[in-house]
Amino acid sequence: MRSYSWRTFVLELVMLAVTVAFAFPLYVLVNLSLRDPQDPSSAASPTTSPTTQNYADAWQQAGLGGAIANSALVTIASVVVIVLVSSLAAYPLARSTAAWSRATFLLVMLGLLLPFQLALLPLYQTIRDLHLLGTPWALVLFYSGLQVPFATFLYVGFLRAMPRDYEEAALLDGCSPFQAFRSVVFPLLRPVTGTVVILNAVLVWNDFLTPLLYLSGSTQQTIPVAIFGFLGQYVSQWELVFAGLVIGSLPILVVYFAMQRHIIKGFAGGLKG
């Protein structure tokens, strides 16, 4: 058995310091969300008389119920489109050895290099011409186009590292390429699909700029935009902001912790390919 050394002690101190650095903002968030608005104590000081009234006020005043429903609709629809389009596109790109396959893959990867801010104005005009401004479907269309290249990259890498034995057996049994993909290949893509789902769900759920731009003036707001309503030019209700942030983060945290075991495995598979 190895003895306890000073290097182990230093490593434990570093790990403890990192843990505190990451946990402190979460402590401040929850601490201030339970604090009375008239309490002048420092943000780091524990709240002596915690109250849950801030949560009730934030829920009612910001209409968080409707905002959570809109965020869930946009997130689920966007993730479904991203998974379907990127997995179907990645399958022939990963399995074909033709020259067009590599050229097409490189063309798709250009989507990772071009900043979406360059297309904000043209995209806004296109969404307006499609009469989708102020609707959640404008966000679904935007997020789907934005995230498909990265999701395709992950799927292609995972597929290239996956053996072809099962799908070749399915093809020999009379399955079409699509049937082989649907019944054999796609179930084997569960780890990378979990990665794609959670990464895109977190991005869509927490995004602020895009809903602010495309849902401006509409009653159909997402959670970040609804919480932003507590911040004004002269008065800011910070206790309601923090309570709203806690409420808004709970659904996506549940999804994240439920699927976190797939993230590293799927992402590593995509990079290896």
GROMACS .gro file of C-alpha atoms in nm:
model
  273
    1MET     CA    1   0.000   0.000   0.000
    2ARG     CA    2   0.135   0.341  -0.096
    3SER     CA    3   0.190   0.587   0.186
    4TYR     CA    4   0.020   0.922   0.208
    5SER     CA    5   0.266   1.178   0.062
    6TRP     CA    6   0.285   1.554   0.043
    7ARG     CA    7   0.202   1.535  -0.328
    8THR     CA    8  -0.127   1.367  -0.245
    9PHE     CA    9  -0.197   1.638   0.012
   10VAL     CA   10  -0.127   1.914  -0.243
   11LEU     CA   11  -0.348   1.740  -0.500
   12GLU     CA   12  -0.632   1.717  -0.250
   13LEU     CA   13  -0.597   2.087  -0.169
   14VAL     CA   14  -0.611   2.176  -0.538
   15MET     CA   15  -0.918   1.958  -0.589
   16LEU     CA   16  -1.085   2.116  -0.287
   17ALA     CA   17  -1.007   2.465  -0.416
   18VAL     CA   18  -1.154   2.382  -0.758
   19THR     CA   19  -1.466   2.238  -0.594
   20VAL     CA   20  -1.515   2.552  -0.386
   21ALA     CA   21  -1.461   2.773  -0.693
   22PHE     CA   22  -1.734   2.591  -0.883
   23ALA     CA   23  -1.973   2.554  -0.588
   24PHE     CA   24  -1.955   2.915  -0.466
   25PRO     CA   25  -2.163   3.070  -0.750
   26LEU     CA   26  -2.428   2.802  -0.697
   27TYR     CA   27  -2.434   2.881  -0.326
   28VAL     CA   28  -2.476   3.254  -0.398
   29LEU     CA   29  -2.756   3.181  -0.646
   30VAL     CA   30  -2.960   2.972  -0.405
   31ASN     CA   31  -2.874   3.194  -0.107
   32LEU     CA   32  -2.998   3.513  -0.274
   33SER     CA   33  -3.306   3.343  -0.415
   34LEU     CA   34  -3.420   3.272  -0.056
   35ARG     CA   35  -3.339   3.619   0.080
   36ASP     CA   36  -3.589   3.890   0.167
   37PRO     CA   37  -3.555   4.196  -0.062
   38GLN     CA   38  -3.502   4.420   0.243
   39ASP     CA   39  -3.209   4.216   0.374
   40PRO     CA   40  -2.890   4.427   0.326
   41SER     CA   41  -2.646   4.144   0.402
   42SER     CA   42  -2.360   4.051   0.175
   43ALA     CA   43  -2.426   3.797  -0.099
   44ALA     CA   44  -2.180   3.557   0.064
   45SER     CA   45  -2.346   3.581   0.406
   46PRO     CA   46  -2.591   3.301   0.483
   47THR     CA   47  -2.955   3.411   0.476
   48THR     CA   48  -3.082   3.422   0.834
   49SER     CA   49  -3.454   3.427   0.751
   50PRO     CA   50  -3.504   3.235   0.426
   51THR     CA   51  -3.833   3.275   0.238
   52THR     CA   52  -3.982   3.094  -0.060
   53GLN     CA   53  -4.204   3.390  -0.150
   54ASN     CA   54  -3.950   3.496  -0.413
   55TYR     CA   55  -4.019   3.176  -0.604
   56ALA     CA   56  -4.395   3.233  -0.599
   57ASP     CA   57  -4.354   3.596  -0.709
   58ALA     CA   58  -4.111   3.507  -0.986
   59TRP     CA   59  -4.339   3.231  -1.114
   60GLN     CA   60  -4.644   3.461  -1.121
   61GLN     CA   61  -4.492   3.789  -1.238
   62ALA     CA   62  -4.274   3.645  -1.515
   63GLY     CA   63  -4.527   3.384  -1.625
   64LEU     CA   64  -4.266   3.112  -1.586
   65GLY     CA   65  -4.520   2.838  -1.643
   66GLY     CA   66  -4.579   2.949  -2.003
   67ALA     CA   67  -4.210   3.029  -2.050
   68ILE     CA   68  -4.110   2.677  -1.941
   69ALA     CA   69  -4.367   2.530  -2.183
   70ASN     CA   70  -4.230   2.742  -2.470
   71SER     CA   71  -3.871   2.653  -2.384
   72ALA     CA   72  -3.962   2.285  -2.366
   73LEU     CA   73  -4.138   2.300  -2.704
   74VAL     CA   74  -3.847   2.476  -2.873
   75THR     CA   75  -3.587   2.250  -2.710
   76ILE     CA   76  -3.761   1.920  -2.783
   77ALA     CA   77  -3.852   2.010  -3.142
   78SER     CA   78  -3.504   2.143  -3.218
   79VAL     CA   79  -3.327   1.841  -3.068
   80VAL     CA   80  -3.552   1.597  -3.258
   81VAL     CA   81  -3.483   1.772  -3.589
   82ILE     CA   82  -3.108   1.789  -3.518
   83VAL     CA   83  -3.086   1.420  -3.428
   84LEU     CA   84  -3.287   1.302  -3.729
   85VAL     CA   85  -3.118   1.522  -3.988
   86SER     CA   86  -2.762   1.484  -3.862
   87SER     CA   87  -2.778   1.106  -3.808
   88LEU     CA   88  -2.933   1.046  -4.151
   89ALA     CA   89  -2.675   1.275  -4.313
   90ALA     CA   90  -2.383   1.119  -4.125
   91TYR     CA   91  -2.462   0.760  -4.225
   92PRO     CA   92  -2.378   0.787  -4.598
   93LEU     CA   93  -2.095   1.033  -4.525
   94ALA     CA   94  -1.931   0.783  -4.291
   95ARG     CA   95  -1.995   0.467  -4.493
   96SER     CA   96  -1.929   0.589  -4.849
   97THR     CA   97  -1.572   0.593  -4.980
   98ALA     CA   98  -1.649   0.804  -5.285
   99ALA     CA   99  -1.479   1.138  -5.341
  100TRP     CA  100  -1.809   1.323  -5.310
  101SER     CA  101  -1.851   1.192  -4.956
  102ARG     CA  102  -1.536   1.358  -4.825
  103ALA     CA  103  -1.607   1.680  -5.015
  104THR     CA  104  -1.961   1.693  -4.877
  105PHE     CA  105  -1.837   1.627  -4.524
  106LEU     CA  106  -1.588   1.915  -4.551
  107LEU     CA  107  -1.866   2.139  -4.683
  108VAL     CA  108  -2.084   2.052  -4.383
  109MET     CA  109  -1.791   2.122  -4.149
  110LEU     CA  110  -1.775   2.478  -4.283
  111GLY     CA  111  -2.079   2.536  -4.066
  112LEU     CA  112  -1.853   2.500  -3.761
  113LEU     CA  113  -1.616   2.773  -3.881
  114LEU     CA  114  -1.858   3.046  -3.985
  115PRO     CA  115  -1.993   3.254  -3.692
  116PHE     CA  116  -2.370   3.269  -3.692
  117GLN     CA  117  -2.359   3.639  -3.601
  118LEU     CA  118  -2.266   3.713  -3.963
  119ALA     CA  119  -2.605   3.582  -4.074
  120LEU     CA  120  -2.823   3.737  -3.803
  121LEU     CA  121  -2.968   4.010  -4.027
  122PRO     CA  122  -3.027   3.790  -4.337
  123LEU     CA  123  -3.177   3.518  -4.119
  124TYR     CA  124  -3.406   3.770  -3.951
  125GLN     CA  125  -3.529   3.888  -4.291
  126THR     CA  126  -3.584   3.529  -4.403
  127ILE     CA  127  -3.780   3.443  -4.089
  128ARG     CA  128  -3.987   3.759  -4.138
  129ASP     CA  129  -4.063   3.669  -4.500
  130LEU     CA  130  -4.174   3.322  -4.385
  131HIS     CA  131  -4.413   3.490  -4.136
  132LEU     CA  132  -4.255   3.300  -3.846
  133LEU     CA  133  -4.148   3.598  -3.633
  134GLY     CA  134  -4.292   3.579  -3.284
  135THR     CA  135  -4.347   3.202  -3.302
  136PRO     CA  136  -4.144   2.919  -3.146
  137TRP     CA  137  -4.097   2.764  -3.491
  138ALA     CA  138  -3.863   3.046  -3.586
  139LEU     CA  139  -3.630   2.932  -3.308
  140VAL     CA  140  -3.665   2.565  -3.408
  141LEU     CA  141  -3.561   2.651  -3.764
  142PHE     CA  142  -3.269   2.862  -3.644
  143TYR     CA  143  -3.128   2.612  -3.394
  144SER     CA  144  -3.168   2.320  -3.633
  145GLY     CA  145  -2.962   2.488  -3.902
  146LEU     CA  146  -2.706   2.612  -3.652
  147GLN     CA  147  -2.635   2.283  -3.473
  148VAL     CA  148  -2.663   2.020  -3.749
  149PRO     CA  149  -2.294   2.055  -3.858
  150PHE     CA  150  -2.157   1.983  -3.510
  151ALA     CA  151  -2.399   1.697  -3.453
  152THR     CA  152  -2.307   1.552  -3.794
  153PHE     CA  153  -1.940   1.572  -3.699
  154LEU     CA  154  -2.004   1.367  -3.385
  155TYR     CA  155  -2.217   1.109  -3.566
  156VAL     CA  156  -1.967   1.066  -3.851
  157GLY     CA  157  -1.680   1.012  -3.609
  158PHE     CA  158  -1.878   0.756  -3.410
  159LEU     CA  159  -1.994   0.571  -3.722
  160ARG     CA  160  -1.641   0.548  -3.862
  161ALA     CA  161  -1.527   0.381  -3.541
  162MET     CA  162  -1.822   0.138  -3.538
  163PRO     CA  163  -1.782  -0.202  -3.713
  164ARG     CA  164  -2.007  -0.277  -4.010
  165ASP     CA  165  -2.080  -0.639  -3.925
  166TYR     CA  166  -2.437  -0.595  -3.799
  167GLU     CA  167  -2.558  -0.369  -4.079
  168GLU     CA  168  -2.394  -0.589  -4.344
  169ALA     CA  169  -2.576  -0.888  -4.199
  170ALA     CA  170  -2.902  -0.692  -4.215
  171LEU     CA  171  -2.837  -0.602  -4.580
  172LEU     CA  172  -2.770  -0.967  -4.662
  173ASP     CA  173  -3.103  -1.056  -4.500
  174GLY     CA  174  -3.282  -0.830  -4.748
  175CYS     CA  175  -3.303  -0.499  -4.560
  176SER     CA  176  -3.274  -0.178  -4.756
  177PRO     CA  177  -3.001   0.069  -4.647
  178PHE     CA  178  -3.263   0.281  -4.470
  179GLN     CA  179  -3.411  -0.021  -4.292
  180ALA     CA  180  -3.063  -0.129  -4.184
  181PHE     CA  181  -2.996   0.218  -4.049
  182ARG     CA  182  -3.329   0.243  -3.867
  183SER     CA  183  -3.332  -0.105  -3.716
  184VAL     CA  184  -2.963  -0.182  -3.664
  185VAL     CA  185  -2.736   0.122  -3.686
  186PHE     CA  186  -2.938   0.391  -3.509
  187PRO     CA  187  -2.991   0.187  -3.188
  188LEU     CA  188  -2.613   0.140  -3.174
  189LEU     CA  189  -2.571   0.517  -3.188
  190ARG     CA  190  -2.729   0.558  -2.844
  191PRO     CA  191  -2.412   0.693  -2.670
  192VAL     CA  192  -2.343   0.964  -2.927
  193THR     CA  193  -2.714   1.041  -2.956
  194GLY     CA  194  -2.719   1.105  -2.581
  195THR     CA  195  -2.429   1.344  -2.625
  196VAL     CA  196  -2.600   1.527  -2.911
  197VAL     CA  197  -2.926   1.551  -2.716
  198ILE     CA  198  -2.783   1.691  -2.393
  199LEU     CA  199  -2.536   1.934  -2.553
  200ASN     CA  200  -2.800   2.082  -2.782
  201ALA     CA  201  -3.071   2.080  -2.515
  202VAL     CA  202  -2.851   2.282  -2.278
  203LEU     CA  203  -2.758   2.527  -2.555
  204VAL     CA  204  -3.116   2.583  -2.671
  205TRP     CA  205  -3.262   2.599  -2.320
  206ASN     CA  206  -3.015   2.861  -2.199
  207ASP     CA  207  -2.992   3.076  -2.513
  208PHE     CA  208  -3.094   3.438  -2.462
  209LEU     CA  209  -3.001   3.637  -2.775
  210THR     CA  210  -3.196   3.437  -3.033
  211PRO     CA  211  -3.533   3.432  -2.848
  212LEU     CA  212  -3.488   3.801  -2.766
  213LEU     CA  213  -3.442   3.873  -3.137
  214TYR     CA  214  -3.706   3.648  -3.292
  215LEU     CA  215  -3.973   3.661  -3.019
  216SER     CA  216  -3.948   4.032  -2.947
  217GLY     CA  217  -4.291   4.184  -2.892
  218SER     CA  218  -4.453   3.841  -2.861
  219THR     CA  219  -4.619   3.690  -2.558
  220GLN     CA  220  -4.446   3.357  -2.628
  221GLN     CA  221  -4.123   3.405  -2.437
  222THR     CA  222  -3.863   3.153  -2.328
  223ILE     CA  223  -3.724   3.133  -1.976
  224PRO     CA  224  -3.413   3.356  -2.017
  225VAL     CA  225  -3.617   3.632  -2.183
  226ALA     CA  226  -3.894   3.606  -1.921
  227ILE     CA  227  -3.641   3.639  -1.638
  228PHE     CA  228  -3.480   3.934  -1.816
  229GLY     CA  229  -3.805   4.124  -1.755
  230PHE     CA  230  -3.705   4.166  -1.388
  231LEU     CA  231  -3.411   4.385  -1.492
  232GLY     CA  232  -3.493   4.749  -1.566
  233GLN     CA  233  -3.302   5.066  -1.632
  234TYR     CA  234  -3.370   5.206  -1.286
  235VAL     CA  235  -3.501   4.913  -1.079
  236SER     CA  236  -3.380   4.552  -1.079
  237GLN     CA  237  -3.549   4.280  -0.875
  238TRP     CA  238  -3.247   4.063  -0.816
  239GLU     CA  239  -3.411   3.830  -0.567
  240LEU     CA  240  -3.673   3.742  -0.831
  241VAL     CA  241  -3.402   3.703  -1.095
  242PHE     CA  242  -3.218   3.448  -0.882
  243ALA     CA  243  -3.539   3.265  -0.792
  244GLY     CA  244  -3.634   3.251  -1.160
  245LEU     CA  245  -3.289   3.118  -1.249
  246VAL     CA  246  -3.324   2.837  -0.996
  247ILE     CA  247  -3.668   2.744  -1.130
  248GLY     CA  248  -3.554   2.763  -1.491
  249SER     CA  249  -3.242   2.553  -1.438
  250LEU     CA  250  -3.415   2.260  -1.265
  251PRO     CA  251  -3.572   2.093  -1.573
  252ILE     CA  252  -3.252   2.095  -1.779
  253LEU     CA  253  -3.046   1.978  -1.480
  254VAL     CA  254  -3.275   1.677  -1.441
  255VAL     CA  255  -3.224   1.589  -1.809
  256TYR     CA  256  -2.849   1.643  -1.782
  257PHE     CA  257  -2.798   1.420  -1.480
  258ALA     CA  258  -3.021   1.152  -1.633
  259MET     CA  259  -2.809   1.137  -1.950
  260GLN     CA  260  -2.463   1.238  -1.832
  261ARG     CA  261  -2.321   0.885  -1.859
  262HIS     CA  262  -2.362   0.903  -2.238
  263ILE     CA  263  -2.178   1.234  -2.284
  264ILE     CA  264  -1.814   1.134  -2.242
  265LYS     CA  265  -1.853   0.804  -2.426
  266GLY     CA  266  -2.027   0.962  -2.722
  267PHE     CA  267  -1.802   1.265  -2.744
  268ALA     CA  268  -1.488   1.051  -2.720
  269GLY     CA  269  -1.621   0.828  -2.995
  270GLY     CA  270  -1.678   1.130  -3.218
  271LEU     CA  271  -1.329   1.265  -3.161
  272LYS     CA  272  -1.165   0.926  -3.219
  273GLY     CA  273  -1.326   0.903  -3.559
   0.00000   0.00000   0.00000
